[in-house]
Short mmCIF file of C-alpha atoms (C1' of nucleotides) in Angstrom, two decimals:
data_model
loop_
_atom_site.label_atom_id
_atom_site.label_comp_id
_atom_site.label_asym_id
_atom_site.label_seq_id
_atom_site.Cartn_x
_atom_site.Cartn_y
_atom_site.Cartn_z
CA UNK A 1 -38.90 -7.71 -12.50
CA UNK A 2 -38.46 -6.11 -9.30
CA UNK A 3 -42.11 -6.65 -8.02
CA UNK A 4 -41.20 -6.01 -4.61
CA UNK A 5 -40.54 -2.47 -4.67
CA UNK A 6 -43.58 -2.14 -7.19
CA UNK A 7 -45.67 -4.02 -4.38
CA UNK A 8 -44.37 -1.99 -1.66
CA UNK A 9 -45.22 1.37 -3.57
CA UNK A 10 -48.61 0.08 -3.69
CA UNK A 11 -49.20 -0.36 -0.25
CA UNK A 12 -47.32 2.76 0.67
CA UNK A 13 -50.00 4.93 -1.86
CA UNK A 14 -52.97 2.53 -0.28
CA UNK A 15 -51.65 3.72 3.88
CA UNK A 16 -51.38 7.00 2.87
CA UNK A 17 -55.17 7.20 0.97
CA UNK A 18 -56.72 5.44 3.85
CA UNK A 19 -55.00 7.33 6.38
CA UNK A 20 -55.60 10.76 4.83
CA UNK A 21 -59.43 9.85 4.69
CA UNK A 22 -58.85 8.75 8.30
CA UNK A 23 -57.63 12.11 9.62
CA UNK A 24 -59.09 14.35 6.96
CA UNK A 25 -62.78 12.74 9.44
CA UNK A 26 -61.06 13.40 12.10
CA UNK A 27 -60.37 17.34 11.70
CA UNK A 28 -63.82 17.69 10.18
CA UNK A 29 -65.26 16.59 14.06
CA UNK A 30 -63.15 19.47 15.15
CA UNK A 31 -64.54 21.73 12.88
CA UNK A 32 -61.33 21.96 10.58
CA UNK A 33 -60.63 21.18 7.18
CA UNK A 34 -57.27 19.96 6.46
CA UNK A 35 -55.68 23.43 4.90
CA UNK A 36 -56.47 25.33 7.94
CA UNK A 37 -55.25 22.41 10.77
CA UNK A 38 -52.16 22.82 8.76
CA UNK A 39 -52.04 26.84 9.47
CA UNK A 40 -53.46 26.07 12.94
CA UNK A 41 -50.60 23.80 13.23
CA UNK A 42 -47.61 25.91 11.64
CA UNK A 43 -49.38 28.99 13.73
CA UNK A 44 -48.02 26.53 17.24
CA UNK A 45 -45.00 26.28 16.19
CA UNK A 46 -44.15 29.58 15.16
CA UNK A 47 -46.41 31.63 17.46
CA UNK A 48 -48.41 35.11 16.53
CA UNK A 49 -47.74 35.25 12.43
CA UNK A 50 -47.92 38.04 10.15
CA UNK A 51 -49.84 36.85 6.94
CA UNK A 52 -47.10 37.24 4.56
CA UNK A 53 -44.94 35.27 6.58
CA UNK A 54 -47.16 32.17 7.34
CA UNK A 55 -47.94 32.16 2.90
CA UNK A 56 -43.91 31.88 2.68
CA UNK A 57 -43.60 28.89 5.52
CA UNK A 58 -46.76 27.51 3.99
CA UNK A 59 -45.42 28.03 0.03
CA UNK A 60 -48.77 29.93 -1.23
CA UNK A 61 -50.42 32.58 -1.79
CA UNK A 62 -51.41 35.39 0.24
CA UNK A 63 -54.57 35.51 -0.41
CA UNK A 64 -55.03 31.48 0.19
CA UNK A 65 -53.90 33.48 3.31
CA UNK A 66 -56.48 35.52 3.63
CA UNK A 67 -59.10 32.83 2.63
CA UNK A 68 -58.36 30.70 5.44
CA UNK A 69 -57.05 32.64 8.58
CA UNK A 70 -61.08 33.90 7.86
CA UNK A 71 -62.44 30.64 8.04
CA UNK A 72 -60.51 30.29 11.07
CA UNK A 73 -61.80 33.43 12.36
CA UNK A 74 -65.18 32.30 11.74
CA UNK A 75 -64.77 29.38 13.44
CA UNK A 76 -63.22 31.35 16.72
CA UNK A 77 -59.78 28.99 16.54
CA UNK A 78 -57.51 32.10 16.03
CA UNK A 79 -58.06 36.17 15.73
CA UNK A 80 -56.27 39.29 13.96
CA UNK A 81 -54.24 41.35 16.25
CA UNK A 82 -53.08 44.38 15.32
CA UNK A 83 -49.77 44.41 14.06
CA UNK A 84 -47.87 46.93 17.37
CA UNK A 85 -45.59 48.43 15.14
CA UNK A 86 -46.72 48.07 11.20
CA UNK A 87 -49.99 49.28 10.97
CA UNK A 88 -51.00 47.23 7.20
CA UNK A 89 -49.99 43.89 9.10
CA UNK A 90 -51.90 41.72 11.70
CA UNK A 91 -50.52 39.27 14.19
CA UNK A 92 -52.81 35.73 13.73
CA UNK A 93 -52.98 34.80 16.64
CA UNK A 94 -54.32 31.39 18.21
CA UNK A 95 -57.04 31.61 20.65
CA UNK A 96 -58.06 28.78 23.70
CA UNK A 97 -60.22 27.16 20.81
CA UNK A 98 -57.40 27.51 18.60
CA UNK A 99 -54.77 25.77 20.86
CA UNK A 100 -57.65 23.11 21.58
CA UNK A 101 -57.79 21.97 18.41
CA UNK A 102 -53.80 21.99 18.27
CA UNK A 103 -53.51 19.98 20.97
CA UNK A 104 -56.36 16.82 19.57
CA UNK A 105 -54.54 16.81 16.72
CA UNK A 106 -51.06 16.41 18.71
CA UNK A 107 -53.53 13.69 20.57
CA UNK A 108 -54.67 11.98 17.07
CA UNK A 109 -50.81 11.97 15.66
CA UNK A 110 -49.72 9.83 18.89
CA UNK A 111 -52.93 7.48 18.43
CA UNK A 112 -52.10 6.81 15.55
CA UNK A 113 -48.51 6.64 15.75
CA UNK A 114 -49.39 4.04 18.50
CA UNK A 115 -52.07 2.03 17.15
CA UNK A 116 -50.39 1.79 13.26
CA UNK A 117 -46.68 1.03 14.95
CA UNK A 118 -46.90 0.35 18.35
CA UNK A 119 -46.37 -4.01 18.16
CA UNK A 120 -43.99 -3.44 15.75
CA UNK A 121 -41.21 -5.50 16.28
CA UNK A 122 -37.67 -3.46 17.21
CA UNK A 123 -36.48 -5.32 14.50
CA UNK A 124 -38.92 -4.23 11.70
CA UNK A 125 -39.24 -1.07 13.25
CA UNK A 126 -35.79 -0.23 12.63
CA UNK A 127 -35.48 -1.23 9.10
CA UNK A 128 -39.11 0.36 8.29
CA UNK A 129 -37.40 3.85 9.08
CA UNK A 130 -34.84 2.99 7.54
CA UNK A 131 -36.47 2.44 4.59
CA UNK A 132 -38.45 5.49 5.01
CA UNK A 133 -35.40 7.54 5.03
CA UNK A 134 -33.81 6.37 2.46
CA UNK A 135 -37.25 6.87 0.60
CA UNK A 136 -36.96 10.16 1.23
CA UNK A 137 -33.35 11.02 0.35
CA UNK A 138 -34.05 9.61 -3.03
CA UNK A 139 -37.32 11.35 -3.24
CA UNK A 140 -35.37 14.57 -2.53
CA UNK A 141 -33.25 13.95 -4.97
CA UNK A 142 -35.65 13.21 -7.43
CA UNK A 143 -37.01 16.80 -6.97
CA UNK A 144 -33.85 18.75 -6.92
CA UNK A 145 -32.86 16.63 -10.14
CA UNK A 146 -35.94 17.67 -11.81
CA UNK A 147 -35.96 21.28 -10.42
CA UNK A 148 -32.54 21.60 -12.32
CA UNK A 149 -33.91 20.61 -14.86
CA UNK A 150 -35.92 22.77 -15.65
CA UNK A 151 -34.61 25.92 -15.26
CA UNK A 152 -35.02 26.61 -11.30
CA UNK A 153 -37.53 28.70 -12.41
CA UNK A 154 -40.26 28.67 -8.96
CA UNK B 1 -42.83 6.55 25.48
CA UNK B 2 -42.60 5.18 22.11
CA UNK B 3 -40.81 7.46 20.63
CA UNK B 4 -39.89 5.13 18.13
CA UNK B 5 -43.72 4.35 16.60
CA UNK B 6 -44.10 8.33 16.46
CA UNK B 7 -40.24 8.84 14.84
CA UNK B 8 -41.86 6.30 11.78
CA UNK B 9 -45.43 7.96 11.84
CA UNK B 10 -43.20 11.65 11.24
CA UNK B 11 -41.46 10.25 8.36
CA UNK B 12 -44.40 8.27 6.95
CA UNK B 13 -46.40 12.02 6.74
CA UNK B 14 -43.42 13.50 4.87
CA UNK B 15 -42.59 11.12 2.62
CA UNK B 16 -46.93 11.39 1.63
CA UNK B 17 -46.32 14.83 1.71
CA UNK B 18 -43.31 14.31 -1.05
CA UNK B 19 -44.42 12.07 -2.98
CA UNK B 20 -47.89 13.23 -3.25
CA UNK B 21 -46.38 17.28 -4.46
CA UNK B 22 -44.02 15.12 -6.98
CA UNK B 23 -46.91 12.81 -8.17
CA UNK B 24 -49.49 15.57 -8.75
CA UNK B 25 -46.48 17.82 -10.61
CA UNK B 26 -45.47 15.16 -12.96
CA UNK B 27 -49.83 14.90 -13.64
CA UNK B 28 -49.95 18.18 -14.19
CA UNK B 29 -46.93 18.11 -16.98
CA UNK B 30 -49.55 15.53 -18.91
CA UNK B 31 -52.71 17.97 -18.70
CA UNK B 32 -54.14 16.36 -16.25
CA UNK B 33 -55.01 16.71 -12.34
CA UNK B 34 -54.87 14.21 -9.54
CA UNK B 35 -58.94 13.80 -9.60
CA UNK B 36 -59.20 13.69 -13.52
CA UNK B 37 -55.84 11.23 -13.50
CA UNK B 38 -57.93 8.90 -10.68
CA UNK B 39 -61.03 8.72 -12.99
CA UNK B 40 -58.75 7.76 -16.16
CA UNK B 41 -57.06 5.03 -14.14
CA UNK B 42 -60.72 3.59 -12.81
CA UNK B 43 -61.97 3.35 -16.45
CA UNK B 44 -58.48 1.95 -17.97
CA UNK B 45 -59.16 -1.13 -15.26
CA UNK B 46 -63.31 -1.08 -15.55
CA UNK B 47 -63.02 -0.34 -19.50
CA UNK B 48 -65.36 1.80 -20.83
CA UNK B 49 -68.46 2.82 -18.11
CA UNK B 50 -71.12 4.98 -17.29
CA UNK B 51 -71.38 7.81 -15.31
CA UNK B 52 -73.12 6.27 -12.59
CA UNK B 53 -70.61 3.54 -12.55
CA UNK B 54 -67.91 6.05 -12.06
CA UNK B 55 -69.50 7.83 -9.28
CA UNK B 56 -70.19 4.40 -7.54
CA UNK B 57 -66.95 3.14 -7.87
CA UNK B 58 -64.82 6.23 -6.71
CA UNK B 59 -67.38 6.76 -4.56
CA UNK B 60 -68.02 10.72 -5.08
CA UNK B 61 -71.61 11.49 -6.55
CA UNK B 62 -72.12 11.92 -10.23
CA UNK B 63 -72.44 15.46 -10.78
CA UNK B 64 -68.83 15.32 -9.72
CA UNK B 65 -68.30 12.68 -12.59
CA UNK B 66 -70.23 15.18 -14.93
CA UNK B 67 -67.54 17.70 -14.06
CA UNK B 68 -64.14 15.24 -14.20
CA UNK B 69 -65.33 14.02 -17.45
CA UNK B 70 -66.19 17.32 -18.60
CA UNK B 71 -62.82 18.26 -18.12
CA UNK B 72 -61.25 15.11 -19.51
CA UNK B 73 -63.71 15.51 -22.35
CA UNK B 74 -61.90 18.78 -23.02
CA UNK B 75 -58.35 18.03 -22.95
CA UNK B 76 -58.98 14.56 -25.61
CA UNK B 77 -58.93 12.48 -23.03
CA UNK B 78 -62.30 10.44 -23.08
CA UNK B 79 -65.11 11.02 -25.42
CA UNK B 80 -69.04 10.47 -24.45
CA UNK B 81 -69.85 7.00 -26.67
CA UNK B 82 -73.44 6.48 -26.81
CA UNK B 83 -75.02 3.89 -24.63
CA UNK B 84 -76.31 0.50 -26.71
CA UNK B 85 -78.99 -0.07 -24.88
CA UNK B 86 -80.42 3.12 -22.77
CA UNK B 87 -80.90 6.33 -24.55
CA UNK B 88 -80.13 8.46 -20.95
CA UNK B 89 -76.82 7.09 -20.93
CA UNK B 90 -73.39 7.64 -21.83
CA UNK B 91 -70.16 5.15 -22.16
CA UNK B 92 -67.17 6.90 -21.04
CA UNK B 93 -64.46 5.53 -22.80
CA UNK B 94 -61.17 5.93 -22.81
CA UNK B 95 -59.25 8.06 -26.07
CA UNK B 96 -55.91 7.49 -27.51
CA UNK B 97 -54.61 10.09 -25.59
CA UNK B 98 -56.11 8.94 -22.72
CA UNK B 99 -54.16 5.48 -23.12
CA UNK B 100 -51.12 7.13 -23.05
CA UNK B 101 -52.34 9.05 -19.87
CA UNK B 102 -52.42 6.06 -18.12
CA UNK B 103 -49.57 4.29 -19.74
CA UNK B 104 -47.32 7.41 -18.91
CA UNK B 105 -48.97 7.24 -14.77
CA UNK B 106 -47.99 3.48 -15.22
CA UNK B 107 -44.30 4.19 -16.92
CA UNK B 108 -44.45 7.22 -13.31
CA UNK B 109 -44.95 4.38 -11.15
CA UNK B 110 -42.61 1.87 -12.00
CA UNK B 111 -40.17 4.66 -11.85
CA UNK B 112 -40.74 5.65 -7.85
CA UNK B 113 -41.08 2.78 -6.66
CA UNK B 114 -37.70 2.12 -8.05
CA UNK B 115 -36.45 4.91 -7.23
CA UNK B 116 -37.39 4.68 -3.55
CA UNK B 117 -37.38 1.21 -3.13
CA UNK B 118 -35.03 -0.24 -5.83
CA UNK B 119 -31.83 -0.17 -3.02
CA UNK B 120 -33.50 -1.97 -0.04
CA UNK B 121 -31.82 -4.92 1.06
CA UNK B 122 -34.13 -7.92 0.91
CA UNK B 123 -34.26 -7.84 4.22
CA UNK B 124 -35.32 -4.59 4.85
CA UNK B 125 -37.88 -4.45 2.31
CA UNK B 126 -39.50 -7.65 3.79
CA UNK B 127 -39.89 -5.66 7.03
CA UNK B 128 -41.09 -2.84 5.57
CA UNK B 129 -43.97 -4.49 3.97
CA UNK B 130 -44.91 -6.03 7.37
CA UNK B 131 -45.23 -2.95 8.67
CA UNK B 132 -47.07 -1.82 5.88
CA UNK B 133 -49.70 -4.19 5.97
CA UNK B 134 -50.21 -4.42 9.89
CA UNK B 135 -50.74 -0.42 9.42
CA UNK B 136 -53.34 -1.06 6.66
CA UNK B 137 -54.96 -3.88 9.18
CA UNK B 138 -54.53 -1.80 12.13
CA UNK B 139 -55.98 1.64 10.09
CA UNK B 140 -59.14 -0.48 8.72
CA UNK B 141 -59.83 -1.68 12.39
CA UNK B 142 -59.86 1.76 13.27
CA UNK B 143 -62.26 2.62 10.60
CA UNK B 144 -64.62 0.20 11.24
CA UNK B 145 -64.57 0.93 14.52
CA UNK B 146 -65.71 4.50 14.23
CA UNK B 147 -68.23 3.73 11.39
CA UNK B 148 -69.61 1.31 13.97
CA UNK B 149 -69.40 3.60 17.13
CA UNK B 150 -71.82 6.47 14.77
CA UNK B 151 -74.32 4.21 13.82
CA UNK B 152 -73.33 2.59 10.16
CA UNK B 153 -74.94 5.37 8.66
CA UNK B 154 -72.53 5.99 5.42
"C1'" DT C 1 -41.27 52.78 -4.30
"C1'" DA C 2 -42.11 48.60 -1.54
"C1'" DT C 3 -45.00 45.85 1.61
"C1'" DT C 4 -49.51 43.90 3.58
"C1'" DG C 5 -53.48 42.34 2.93
"C1'" DT C 6 -57.83 42.89 0.34
"C1'" DT C 7 -61.27 42.84 -3.59
"C1'" DA C 8 -61.80 41.27 -8.46
"C1'" DT C 9 -61.67 37.44 -10.99
"C1'" DA C 10 -60.87 32.28 -12.10
"C1'" DC C 11 -60.18 27.32 -12.03
"C1'" DT C 12 -60.82 23.03 -10.17
"C1'" DC C 13 -62.84 19.95 -6.26
"C1'" DT C 14 -66.63 18.68 -3.16
"C1'" DA C 15 -72.10 18.40 -2.72
"C1'" DT C 16 -76.75 18.49 -2.72
"C1'" DA C 17 -81.27 19.97 -4.68
"C1'" DA C 18 -84.24 20.15 -8.91
"C1'" DC C 19 -84.85 19.16 -12.93
"C1'" DT C 20 -85.08 16.70 -17.82
"C1'" DA C 21 -85.19 13.26 -20.71
"C1'" DT C 22 -85.64 8.03 -20.81
"C1'" DA C 23 -86.71 3.43 -18.73
"C1'" DT D 1 -92.22 5.36 -10.23
"C1'" DA D 2 -87.24 4.85 -10.50
"C1'" DT D 3 -83.17 5.41 -12.81
"C1'" DA D 4 -78.88 9.13 -16.10
"C1'" DG D 5 -77.33 13.22 -16.50
"C1'" DT D 6 -77.89 17.67 -16.29
"C1'" DT D 7 -78.75 22.57 -14.52
"C1'" DA D 8 -78.76 25.47 -9.85
"C1'" DT D 9 -76.58 26.60 -6.56
"C1'" DA D 10 -72.97 26.50 -2.58
"C1'" DG D 11 -68.60 26.42 -0.25
"C1'" DA D 12 -63.33 24.92 0.16
"C1'" DG D 13 -58.99 25.93 -1.85
"C1'" DT D 14 -55.88 27.37 -5.14
"C1'" DA D 15 -53.71 31.19 -8.19
"C1'" DT D 16 -52.79 35.81 -10.52
"C1'" DA D 17 -54.31 40.60 -10.59
"C1'" DA D 18 -55.04 45.40 -9.26
"C1'" DC D 19 -55.99 48.27 -5.48
"C1'" DA D 20 -55.52 50.76 -1.15
"C1'" DA D 21 -53.00 52.02 3.39
"C1'" DT D 22 -49.16 52.11 5.18
"C1'" DA D 23 -43.48 51.55 5.34
#
DNA sequence: TATTGTTATACTCTATAACTATA
DNA sequence: TATAGTTATAGAGTATAACAATA
């Protein structure tokens, strides 16, 4: 009976689909894929990092990080520097081109934020922010409840 | 300057990430991948369809449809029926299990809609819906402008 | 013995190009 | 000649398992 919630949910899904397509095609123009862009973003926040650390931060297998870093090295976005004290490890490090990539992602984020929400009234913006925060809280509750139900394995 | 729009944009991105993870893991429990679930969803809306039609509807290559249908056939979600008047073609058709899969996706959609937005005040819900619609409109404008700039090739 | 990153293998999603069977 | 779907090939993202070098 609560058609409002379902309508809102459908709009949210539609927005995420169109937004995702737009962001992905923008990345492609920089020579980046979504996964590689994510790694670049994380690297920008954490500074030069071991692949092991990246794997934990991004919650993926170390093997997967190897592949993403390979691609970023080929594209000139990062370099593998020798770790100063552990000869098994590398420090994945942003190159100048990598830093440019991060800068354009940041610019794109601002551009989209303004394009989508820049004209919103103060009241609507506050209400929408409340709705997003509320939804995130509920969603995290659901995820935790499901994890508890499944024995917390992962 | 407009920190509100950026904050809202960041919340939206976070929500899409967590929501996507939740929906994907729910699909996995039904033995479905996101892409196969999408095909199942489309099939439920359009009825038994040729793979060619599915490829156009879903904006992907016919070859890709072949692979998705293969997976769905293996999982027992659909069957390939001979086309009544064109011996080159199949009609991809939902099986009983496929219909169950669609039903649980529909239930999940309602469950999530209520969980995320069921407690929202009438005013906040209306404001959020306005914000989503406005954002979708702006986004479509951006996409069309970009397409026009790039020569409309696709 | 434990850890870092790799090779080996496999599955999914995606694409283009060439080919078969049919229209 | 054109269309429906396939095989062939390729690249990206993901995973686990086995293995090398190093700690």
